[in-house]
Short mmCIF file of C-alpha atoms and ligand atoms in Angstrom, two decimals:
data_model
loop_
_atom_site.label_atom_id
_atom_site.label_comp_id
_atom_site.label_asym_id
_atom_site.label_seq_id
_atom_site.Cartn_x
_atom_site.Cartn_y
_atom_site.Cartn_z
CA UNK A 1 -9.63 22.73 17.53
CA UNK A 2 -8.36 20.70 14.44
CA UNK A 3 -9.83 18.68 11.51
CA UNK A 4 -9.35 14.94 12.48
CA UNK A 5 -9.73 12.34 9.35
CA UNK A 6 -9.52 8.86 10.85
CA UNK A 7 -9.25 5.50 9.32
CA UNK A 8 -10.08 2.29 10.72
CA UNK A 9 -9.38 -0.80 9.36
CA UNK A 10 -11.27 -4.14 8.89
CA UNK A 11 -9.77 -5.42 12.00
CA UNK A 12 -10.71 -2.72 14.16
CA UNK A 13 -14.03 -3.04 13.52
CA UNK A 14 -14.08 -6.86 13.10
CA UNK A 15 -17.25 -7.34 15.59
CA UNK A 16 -20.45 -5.88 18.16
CA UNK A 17 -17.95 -5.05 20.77
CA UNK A 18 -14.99 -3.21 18.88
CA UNK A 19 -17.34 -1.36 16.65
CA UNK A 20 -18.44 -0.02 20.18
CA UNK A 21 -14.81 0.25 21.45
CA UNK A 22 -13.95 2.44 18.06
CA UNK A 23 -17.19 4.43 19.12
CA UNK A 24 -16.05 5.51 22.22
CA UNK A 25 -12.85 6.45 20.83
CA UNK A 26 -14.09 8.89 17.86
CA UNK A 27 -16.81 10.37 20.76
CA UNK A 28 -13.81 11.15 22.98
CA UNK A 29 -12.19 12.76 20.11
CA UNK A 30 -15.04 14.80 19.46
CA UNK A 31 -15.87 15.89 22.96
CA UNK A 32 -12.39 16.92 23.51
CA UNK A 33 -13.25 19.62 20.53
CA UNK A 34 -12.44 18.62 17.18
CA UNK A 35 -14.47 17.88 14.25
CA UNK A 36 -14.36 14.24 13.42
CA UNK A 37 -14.66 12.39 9.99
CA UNK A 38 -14.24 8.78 10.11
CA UNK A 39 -13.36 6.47 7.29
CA UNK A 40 -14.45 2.65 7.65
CA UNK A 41 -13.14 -0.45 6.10
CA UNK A 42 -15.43 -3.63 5.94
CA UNK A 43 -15.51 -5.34 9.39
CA UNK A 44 -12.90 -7.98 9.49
CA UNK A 45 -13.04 -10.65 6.21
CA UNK A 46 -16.49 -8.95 4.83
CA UNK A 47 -14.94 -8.38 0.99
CA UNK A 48 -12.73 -11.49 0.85
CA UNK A 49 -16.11 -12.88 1.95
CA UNK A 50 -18.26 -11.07 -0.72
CA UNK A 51 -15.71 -12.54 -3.06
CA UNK A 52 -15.74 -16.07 -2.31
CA UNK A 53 -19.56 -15.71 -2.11
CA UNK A 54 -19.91 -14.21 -6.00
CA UNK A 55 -17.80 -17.02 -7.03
CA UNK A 56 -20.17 -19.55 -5.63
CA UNK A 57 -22.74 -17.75 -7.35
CA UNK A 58 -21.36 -17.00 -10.66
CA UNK A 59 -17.92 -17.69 -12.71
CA UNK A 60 -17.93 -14.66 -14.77
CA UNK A 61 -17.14 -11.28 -15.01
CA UNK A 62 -19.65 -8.60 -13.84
CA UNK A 63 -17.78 -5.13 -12.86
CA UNK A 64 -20.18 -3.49 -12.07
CA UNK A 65 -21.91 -5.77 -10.10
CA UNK A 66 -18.95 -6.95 -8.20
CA UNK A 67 -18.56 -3.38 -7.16
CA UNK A 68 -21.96 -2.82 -6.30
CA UNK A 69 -21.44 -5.78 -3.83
CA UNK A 70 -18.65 -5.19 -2.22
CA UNK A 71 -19.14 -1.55 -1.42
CA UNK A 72 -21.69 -3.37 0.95
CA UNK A 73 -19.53 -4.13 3.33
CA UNK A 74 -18.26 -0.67 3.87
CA UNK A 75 -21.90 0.83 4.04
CA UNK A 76 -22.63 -1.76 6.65
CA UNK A 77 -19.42 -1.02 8.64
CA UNK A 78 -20.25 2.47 8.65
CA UNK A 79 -23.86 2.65 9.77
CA UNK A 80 -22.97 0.34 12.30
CA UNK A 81 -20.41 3.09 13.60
CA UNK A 82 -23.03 5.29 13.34
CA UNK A 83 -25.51 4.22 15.40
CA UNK A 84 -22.36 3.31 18.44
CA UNK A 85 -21.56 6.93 18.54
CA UNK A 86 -24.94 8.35 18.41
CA UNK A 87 -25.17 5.79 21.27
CA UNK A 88 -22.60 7.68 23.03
CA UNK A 89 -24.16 10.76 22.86
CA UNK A 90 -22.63 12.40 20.15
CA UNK A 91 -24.22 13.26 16.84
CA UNK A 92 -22.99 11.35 13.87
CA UNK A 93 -24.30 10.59 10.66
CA UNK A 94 -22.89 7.93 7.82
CA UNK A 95 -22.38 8.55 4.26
CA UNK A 96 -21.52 6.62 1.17
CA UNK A 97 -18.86 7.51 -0.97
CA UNK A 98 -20.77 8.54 -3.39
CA UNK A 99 -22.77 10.79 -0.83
CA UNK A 100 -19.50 12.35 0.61
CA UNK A 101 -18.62 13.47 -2.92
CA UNK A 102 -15.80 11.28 -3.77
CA UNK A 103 -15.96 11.10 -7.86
CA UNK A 104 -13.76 8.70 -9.76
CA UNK A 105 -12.98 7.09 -13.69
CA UNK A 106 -15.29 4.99 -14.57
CA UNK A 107 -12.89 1.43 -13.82
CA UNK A 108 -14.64 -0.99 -12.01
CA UNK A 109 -12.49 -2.41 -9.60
CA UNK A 110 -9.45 -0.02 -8.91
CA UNK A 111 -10.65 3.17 -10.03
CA UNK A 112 -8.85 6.28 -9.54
CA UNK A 113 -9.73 9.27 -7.17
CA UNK A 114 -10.02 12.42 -9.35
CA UNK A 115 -11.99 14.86 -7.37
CA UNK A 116 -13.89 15.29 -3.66
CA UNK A 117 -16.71 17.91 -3.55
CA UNK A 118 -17.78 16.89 0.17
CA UNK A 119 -20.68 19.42 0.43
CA UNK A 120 -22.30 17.29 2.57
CA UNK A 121 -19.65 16.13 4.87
CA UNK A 122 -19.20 20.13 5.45
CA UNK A 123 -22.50 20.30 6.16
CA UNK A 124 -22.43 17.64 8.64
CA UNK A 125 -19.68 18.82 10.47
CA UNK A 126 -20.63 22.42 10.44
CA UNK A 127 -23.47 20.88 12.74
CA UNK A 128 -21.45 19.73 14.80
CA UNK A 129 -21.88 15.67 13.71
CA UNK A 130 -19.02 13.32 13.47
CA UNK A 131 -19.16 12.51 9.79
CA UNK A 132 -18.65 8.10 8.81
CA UNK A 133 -17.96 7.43 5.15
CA UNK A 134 -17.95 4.48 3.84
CA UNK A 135 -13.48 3.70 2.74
CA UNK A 136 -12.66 2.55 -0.62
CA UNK A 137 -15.74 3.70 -3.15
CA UNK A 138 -16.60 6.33 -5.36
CA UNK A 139 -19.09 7.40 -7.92
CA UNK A 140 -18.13 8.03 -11.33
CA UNK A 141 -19.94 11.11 -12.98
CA UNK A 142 -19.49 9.89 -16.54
CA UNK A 143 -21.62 6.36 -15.84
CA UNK A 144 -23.21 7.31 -12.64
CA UNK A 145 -21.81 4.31 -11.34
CA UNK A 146 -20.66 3.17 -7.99
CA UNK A 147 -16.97 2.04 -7.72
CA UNK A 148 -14.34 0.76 -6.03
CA UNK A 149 -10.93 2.09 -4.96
CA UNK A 150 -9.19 -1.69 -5.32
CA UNK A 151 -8.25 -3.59 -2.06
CA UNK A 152 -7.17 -1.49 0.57
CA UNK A 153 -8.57 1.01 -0.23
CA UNK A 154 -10.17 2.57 2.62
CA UNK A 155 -6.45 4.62 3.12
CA UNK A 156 -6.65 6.10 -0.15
CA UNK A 157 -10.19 7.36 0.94
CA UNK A 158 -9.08 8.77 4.25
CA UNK A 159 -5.76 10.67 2.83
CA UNK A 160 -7.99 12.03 -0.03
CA UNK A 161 -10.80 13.03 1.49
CA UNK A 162 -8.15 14.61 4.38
CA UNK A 163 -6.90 16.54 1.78
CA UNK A 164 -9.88 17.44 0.18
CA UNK A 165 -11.28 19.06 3.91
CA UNK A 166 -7.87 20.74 4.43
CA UNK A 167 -7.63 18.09 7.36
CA UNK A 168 -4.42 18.95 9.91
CA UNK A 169 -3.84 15.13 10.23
CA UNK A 170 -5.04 11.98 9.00
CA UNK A 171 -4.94 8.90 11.40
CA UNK A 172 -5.02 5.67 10.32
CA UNK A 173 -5.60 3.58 12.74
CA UNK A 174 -4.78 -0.10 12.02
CA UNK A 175 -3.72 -3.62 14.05
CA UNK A 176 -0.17 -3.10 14.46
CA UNK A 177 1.33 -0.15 16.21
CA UNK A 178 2.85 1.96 13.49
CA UNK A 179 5.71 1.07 10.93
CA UNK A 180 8.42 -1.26 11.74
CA UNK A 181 12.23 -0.98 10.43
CA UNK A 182 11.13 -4.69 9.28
CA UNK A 183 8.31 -7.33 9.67
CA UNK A 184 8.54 -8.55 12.87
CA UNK A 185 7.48 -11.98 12.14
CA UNK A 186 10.88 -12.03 10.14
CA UNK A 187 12.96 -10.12 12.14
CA UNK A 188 12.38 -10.25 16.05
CA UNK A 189 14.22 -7.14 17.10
CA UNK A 190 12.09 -5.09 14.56
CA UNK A 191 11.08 -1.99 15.98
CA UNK A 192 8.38 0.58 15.32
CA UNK A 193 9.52 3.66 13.60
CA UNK A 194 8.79 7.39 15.23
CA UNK A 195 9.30 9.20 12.07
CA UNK A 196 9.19 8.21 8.31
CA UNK A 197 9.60 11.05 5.27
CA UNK A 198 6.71 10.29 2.64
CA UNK A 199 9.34 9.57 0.21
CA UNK A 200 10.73 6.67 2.31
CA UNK A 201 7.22 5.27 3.10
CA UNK A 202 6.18 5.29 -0.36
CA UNK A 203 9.90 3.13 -0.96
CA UNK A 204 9.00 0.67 1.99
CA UNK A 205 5.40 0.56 0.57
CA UNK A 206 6.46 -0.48 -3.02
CA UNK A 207 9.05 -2.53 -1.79
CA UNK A 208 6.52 -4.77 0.20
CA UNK A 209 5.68 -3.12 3.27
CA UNK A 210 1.89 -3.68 3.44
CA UNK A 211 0.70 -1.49 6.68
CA UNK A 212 -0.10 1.34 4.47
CA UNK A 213 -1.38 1.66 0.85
CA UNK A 214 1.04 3.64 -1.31
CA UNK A 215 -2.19 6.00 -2.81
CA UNK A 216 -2.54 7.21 0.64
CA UNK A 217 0.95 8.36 1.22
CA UNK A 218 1.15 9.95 -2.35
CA UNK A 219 -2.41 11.92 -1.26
CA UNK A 220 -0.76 12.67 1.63
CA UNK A 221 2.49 13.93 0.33
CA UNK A 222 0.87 15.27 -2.81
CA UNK A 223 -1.65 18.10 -0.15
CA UNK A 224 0.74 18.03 2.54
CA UNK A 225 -1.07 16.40 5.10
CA UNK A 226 0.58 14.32 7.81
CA UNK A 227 -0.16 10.95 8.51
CA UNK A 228 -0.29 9.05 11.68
CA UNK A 229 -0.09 5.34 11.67
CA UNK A 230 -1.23 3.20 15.20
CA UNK A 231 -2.89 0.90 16.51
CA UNK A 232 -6.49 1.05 17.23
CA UNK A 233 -6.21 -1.62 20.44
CA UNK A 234 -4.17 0.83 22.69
CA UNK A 235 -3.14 4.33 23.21
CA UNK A 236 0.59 3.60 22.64
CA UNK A 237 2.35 5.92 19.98
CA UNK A 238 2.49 5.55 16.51
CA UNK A 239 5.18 6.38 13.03
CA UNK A 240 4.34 10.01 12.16
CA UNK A 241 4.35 9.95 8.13
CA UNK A 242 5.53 13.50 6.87
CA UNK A 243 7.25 15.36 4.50
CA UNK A 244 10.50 16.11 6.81
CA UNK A 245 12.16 14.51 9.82
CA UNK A 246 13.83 15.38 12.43
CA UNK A 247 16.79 12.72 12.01
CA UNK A 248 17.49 11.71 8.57
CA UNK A 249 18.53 7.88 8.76
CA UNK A 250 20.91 6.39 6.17
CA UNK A 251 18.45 3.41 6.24
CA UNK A 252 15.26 4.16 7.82
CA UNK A 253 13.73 0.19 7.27
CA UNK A 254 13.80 -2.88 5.52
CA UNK A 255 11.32 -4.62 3.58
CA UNK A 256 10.98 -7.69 1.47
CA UNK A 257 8.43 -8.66 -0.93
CA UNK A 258 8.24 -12.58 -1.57
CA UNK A 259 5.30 -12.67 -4.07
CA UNK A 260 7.17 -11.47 -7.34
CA UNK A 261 7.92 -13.73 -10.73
CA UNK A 262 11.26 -13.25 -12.52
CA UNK A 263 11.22 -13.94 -16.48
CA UNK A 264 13.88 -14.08 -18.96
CA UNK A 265 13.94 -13.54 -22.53
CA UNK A 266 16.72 -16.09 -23.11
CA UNK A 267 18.94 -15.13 -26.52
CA UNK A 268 17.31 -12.13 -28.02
CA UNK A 269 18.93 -10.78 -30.70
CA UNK A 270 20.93 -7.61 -29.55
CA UNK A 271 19.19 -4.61 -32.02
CA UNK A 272 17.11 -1.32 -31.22
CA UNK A 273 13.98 -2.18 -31.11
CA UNK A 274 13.26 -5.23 -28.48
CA UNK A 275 13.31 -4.19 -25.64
CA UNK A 276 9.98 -1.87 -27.18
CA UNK A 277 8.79 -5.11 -28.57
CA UNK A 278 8.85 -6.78 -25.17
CA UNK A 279 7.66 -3.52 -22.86
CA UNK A 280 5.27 -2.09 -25.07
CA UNK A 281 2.77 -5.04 -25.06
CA UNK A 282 3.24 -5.86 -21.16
CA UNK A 283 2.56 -2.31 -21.14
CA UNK A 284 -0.80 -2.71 -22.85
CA UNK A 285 -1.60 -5.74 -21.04
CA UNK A 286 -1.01 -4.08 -17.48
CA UNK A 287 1.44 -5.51 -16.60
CA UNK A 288 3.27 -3.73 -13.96
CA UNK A 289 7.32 -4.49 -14.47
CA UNK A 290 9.25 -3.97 -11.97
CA UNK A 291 13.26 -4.85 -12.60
CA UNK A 292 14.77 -4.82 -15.48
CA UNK A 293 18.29 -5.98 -16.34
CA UNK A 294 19.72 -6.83 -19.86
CA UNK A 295 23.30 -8.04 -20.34
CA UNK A 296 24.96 -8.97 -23.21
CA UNK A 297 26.00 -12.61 -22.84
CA UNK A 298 27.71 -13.61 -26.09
CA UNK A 299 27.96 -10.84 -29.11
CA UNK A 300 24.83 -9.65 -30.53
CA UNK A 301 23.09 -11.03 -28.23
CA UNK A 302 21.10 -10.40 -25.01
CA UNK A 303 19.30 -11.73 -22.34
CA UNK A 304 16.46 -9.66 -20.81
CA UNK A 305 15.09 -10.35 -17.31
CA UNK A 306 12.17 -8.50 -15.28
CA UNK A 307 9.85 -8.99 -12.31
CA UNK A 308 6.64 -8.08 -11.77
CA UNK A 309 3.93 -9.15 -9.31
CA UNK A 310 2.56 -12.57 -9.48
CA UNK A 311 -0.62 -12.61 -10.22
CA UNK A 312 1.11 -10.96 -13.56
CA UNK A 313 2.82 -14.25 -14.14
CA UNK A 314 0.76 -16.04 -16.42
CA UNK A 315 -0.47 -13.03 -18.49
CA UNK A 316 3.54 -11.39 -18.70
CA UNK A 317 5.14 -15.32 -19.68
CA UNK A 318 2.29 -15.15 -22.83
CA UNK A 319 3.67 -11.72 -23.69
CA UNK A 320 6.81 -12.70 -23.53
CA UNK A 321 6.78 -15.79 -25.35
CA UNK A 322 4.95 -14.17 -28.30
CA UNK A 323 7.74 -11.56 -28.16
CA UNK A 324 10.50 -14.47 -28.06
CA UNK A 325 9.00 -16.16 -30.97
CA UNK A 326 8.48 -12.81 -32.59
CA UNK A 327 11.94 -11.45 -32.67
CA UNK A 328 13.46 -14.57 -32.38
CA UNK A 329 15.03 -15.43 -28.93
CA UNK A 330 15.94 -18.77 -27.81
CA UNK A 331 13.59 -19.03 -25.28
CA UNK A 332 11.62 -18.02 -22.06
CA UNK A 333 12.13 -19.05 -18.55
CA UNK A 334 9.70 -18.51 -15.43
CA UNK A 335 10.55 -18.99 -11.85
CA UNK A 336 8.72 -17.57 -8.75
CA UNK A 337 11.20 -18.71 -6.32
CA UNK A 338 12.59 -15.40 -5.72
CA UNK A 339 12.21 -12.58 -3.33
CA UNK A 340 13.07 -8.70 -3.51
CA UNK A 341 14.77 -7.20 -0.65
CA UNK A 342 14.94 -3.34 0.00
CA UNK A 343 16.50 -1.06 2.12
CA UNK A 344 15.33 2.42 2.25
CA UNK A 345 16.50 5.64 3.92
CA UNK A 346 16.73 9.12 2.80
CA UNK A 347 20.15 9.84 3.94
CA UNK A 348 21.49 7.76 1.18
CA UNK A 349 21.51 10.70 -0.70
CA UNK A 350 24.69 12.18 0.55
CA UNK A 351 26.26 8.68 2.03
CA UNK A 352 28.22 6.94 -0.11
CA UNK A 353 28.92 3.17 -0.19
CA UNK A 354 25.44 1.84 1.41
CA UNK A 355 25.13 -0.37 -1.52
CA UNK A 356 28.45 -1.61 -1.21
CA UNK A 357 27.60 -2.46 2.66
CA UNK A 358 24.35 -4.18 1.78
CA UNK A 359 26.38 -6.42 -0.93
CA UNK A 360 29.18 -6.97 1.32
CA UNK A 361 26.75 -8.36 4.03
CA UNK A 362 25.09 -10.16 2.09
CA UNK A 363 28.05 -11.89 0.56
CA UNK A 364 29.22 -12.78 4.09
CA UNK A 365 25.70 -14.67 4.79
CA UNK A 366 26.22 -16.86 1.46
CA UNK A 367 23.20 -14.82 -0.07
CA UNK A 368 23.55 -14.88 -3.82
CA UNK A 369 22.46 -11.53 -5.39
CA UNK A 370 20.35 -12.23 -8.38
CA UNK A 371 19.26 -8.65 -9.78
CA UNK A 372 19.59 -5.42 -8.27
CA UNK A 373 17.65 -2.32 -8.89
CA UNK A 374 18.45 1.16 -7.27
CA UNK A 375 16.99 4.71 -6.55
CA UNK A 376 18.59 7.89 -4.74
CA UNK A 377 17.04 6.16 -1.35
CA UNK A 378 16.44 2.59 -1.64
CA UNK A 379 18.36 -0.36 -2.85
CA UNK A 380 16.84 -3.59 -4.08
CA UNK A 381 18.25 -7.24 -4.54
CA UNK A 382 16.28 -10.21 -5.63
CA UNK A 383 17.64 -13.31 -4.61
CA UNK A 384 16.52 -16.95 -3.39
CA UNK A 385 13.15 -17.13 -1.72
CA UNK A 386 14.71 -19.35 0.75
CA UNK A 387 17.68 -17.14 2.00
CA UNK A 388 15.11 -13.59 2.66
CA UNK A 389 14.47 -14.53 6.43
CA UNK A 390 18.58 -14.55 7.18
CA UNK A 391 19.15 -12.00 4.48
CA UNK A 392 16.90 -9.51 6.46
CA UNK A 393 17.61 -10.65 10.00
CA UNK A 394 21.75 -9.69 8.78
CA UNK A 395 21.03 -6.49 6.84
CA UNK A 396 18.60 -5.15 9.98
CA UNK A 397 21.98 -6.13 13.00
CA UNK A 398 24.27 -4.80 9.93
CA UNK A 399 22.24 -1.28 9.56
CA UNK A 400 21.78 -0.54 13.16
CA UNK A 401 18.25 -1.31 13.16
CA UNK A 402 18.47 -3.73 16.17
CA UNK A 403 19.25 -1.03 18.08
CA UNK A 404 16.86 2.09 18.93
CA UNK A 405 14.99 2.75 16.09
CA UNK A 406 14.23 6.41 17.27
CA UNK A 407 18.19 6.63 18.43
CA UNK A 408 16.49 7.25 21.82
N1 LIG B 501 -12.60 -3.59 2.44
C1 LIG B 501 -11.67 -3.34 1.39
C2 LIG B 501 -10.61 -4.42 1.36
O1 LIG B 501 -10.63 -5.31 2.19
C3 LIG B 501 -11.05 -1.98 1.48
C4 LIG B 501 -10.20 -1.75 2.71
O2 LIG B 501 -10.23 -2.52 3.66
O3 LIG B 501 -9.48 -0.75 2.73
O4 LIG B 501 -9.77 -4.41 0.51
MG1 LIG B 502 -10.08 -4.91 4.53
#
């Protein structure tokens, strides 16, 4: 008998009939013998909904109303879920965040996990009930206040509160069926993955790879608790995501993330001292960078270039025009037009020349190399929105990808 955490998304439970379909599901589950906690998302577009709708209603701020809202949608999910399995026979019961213990800061709107005391979930289960909470809220003991996790949530709920039961597995079950050596809507012969390290999935997730939310894996990885990514509309298998695999793959998958901004500091003067004066207040703003690269383009001085995510744009090109004007520089320039492409694989580490192979191929499609960015298993280029779809669809046939992704 094992401790089962399952997730399921808002697609999984998008309606009457698949909130029954999930039911029978976690029920089986149960009756086969283990104990059962179940994480919910909203059903299908509930919090995009709950957006749209408080921006009818109101065009400013309110934290901590916004989070009282959209928490709704999980809580309705969940009871939902509830009653479907008690349907079934089994006993289940549904429980806020805030009820299963799950205590966060005191941010409104992304706030951070920083402890689980899930007395009640115990509780529940000891009695033999299949336990629902509610994904992506907390409570924060400092304000009392409910919270939310930020969007997507729901799989930083399940890993945590996985980790916080001493689960032996958390399952999150989703729309696709598992993670793919690329997006298959860019790359046909993309193929689902049987084995991923937590190190490489938390590469793929930063690099763009959106099936799972990067706070999950870290949970995961951080308490040593497997995860298992597949798809809630059949029984087919799924990418196990764990600390070591069984083959290590030179690159493991490919990923490309199309909604970054580049900027460059054009003609800042080359002394110690700027690249603080540029950082420090994106830093306080934020502003999550992403590349850097500075070159020195005529003596003393510089350019400085750097991406971050675009909904950073606006708020990073202010920065770094006060910073231009500040120090200086001859100017700033903005363009979104870009895309970052990543290849990721543990076996990196002891194979020499992957870069060079990635460049190479790349060169040989006409796909100009704008920045590039490195770690001990990933590489990074940025280059022209318009050239990602052939870029990938090259580097997948040039890293072996098309083949067996499982070398089966
Ligand atoms: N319902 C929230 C969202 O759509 C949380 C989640 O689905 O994980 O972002
Ligand atoms: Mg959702």
């Amino acid at each position: 008998m094992s401790l089962v955490v399952q997730k399921y998304g808002g697609t999984s439970v998008g309606d009457a009939s698949r909130i029954r379909d999930v039911a029978a599901r976690v029920a089986a589950r149960r009756k086969s013998g283990d104990d059962v906690v179940v994480i919910v998302s909203a059903m299908g577009d509930t919090t995009d909904d709950l957006l749209r709708l408080s921006a009818e209603v109101s065009p400013n701020e309110h934290p901590r109303e916004m989070d009282m809202l959209l928490t709704a949608g999980e809580r309705v999910a969940m009871a939902l879920l509830a009653m479907a399995i008690q349907d079934l026979g089994v006993e289940a019961v549904s429980f806020t965040g805030s009820q299963a213990g799950i205590l966060t800061d005191t941010t409104h709107g992304g706030a951070k996990i920083q402890d689980i005391r899930p007395f009640r979930v115990r509780e529940a289960l000891d009695a033999g009930q299949v336990v629902i909470v509610a994904g992506f809220q907390g409570v924060s003991p400092d304000t009392k206040e409910v919270t939310t996790l930020g969007r997507g949530g729901s799989d930083a709920t399940a890993a945590a509160m996985a980790a916080a039961l001493g689960g032996d597995v958390c399952e999150i079950y989703t729309d696709v069926d598992g993670v793919f050596t690329a997006d298959p809507r860019v790359v046909e012969s993309a193929r689902r993955i049987d084995e991923i390290s937590f190190d490489e999935m938390l590469e793929l997730a930063a690099a763009g790879a959106r099936v799972l939310m990067p706070r999950a894996v870290e949970f995961g990885k951080r308490f040593g608790v497997p995860i298992y990514v597949a798809s809630s509309f059949n029984d087919g298998p799924g990418t196990w995501v764990k600390e070591k695999t069984m083959e290590q793959a030179i690159v493991r998958g490919i990923a490309h993330d199309s909604a970054a901004t580049k900027i460059t500091v054009h003609g800042v003067p080359d002394r110690p001292g700027v690249a603080a004066a540029l950082f420090e207040p994106l830093a306080v703003e934020g502003v999550s960078v992403d590349m850097i690269v500075q070159n020195v383009s005529q003596s003393g001085i510089t350019d400085i270039s750097f991406t971050v995510p675009r909904e950073h744009a606006d708020v990073a090109r202010t920065v770094a025009e006060a910073m231009a004007s500040e120090v200086g520089a001859l100017g700033v320039d903005v363009t979104s037009k870009i895309a970052r492409l990543s290849i990721v694989g543990s076996g990196m580490r002891t194979e020499p020349g992957v870069a060079a192979t990635m460049f190479r191929e790349l060169a040989d499609e006409g796909v100009n190399i704008d920045m590039i960015s490195t770690s001990s298993i990933r590489v990074s280029c940025v280059i022209d929105e318009s050239d990602v779809d052939r870029a990938m669809q090259c580097l997948h046939r040039a890293f072996g990808l098309d083949g067996d992704a499982n070398g089966e």
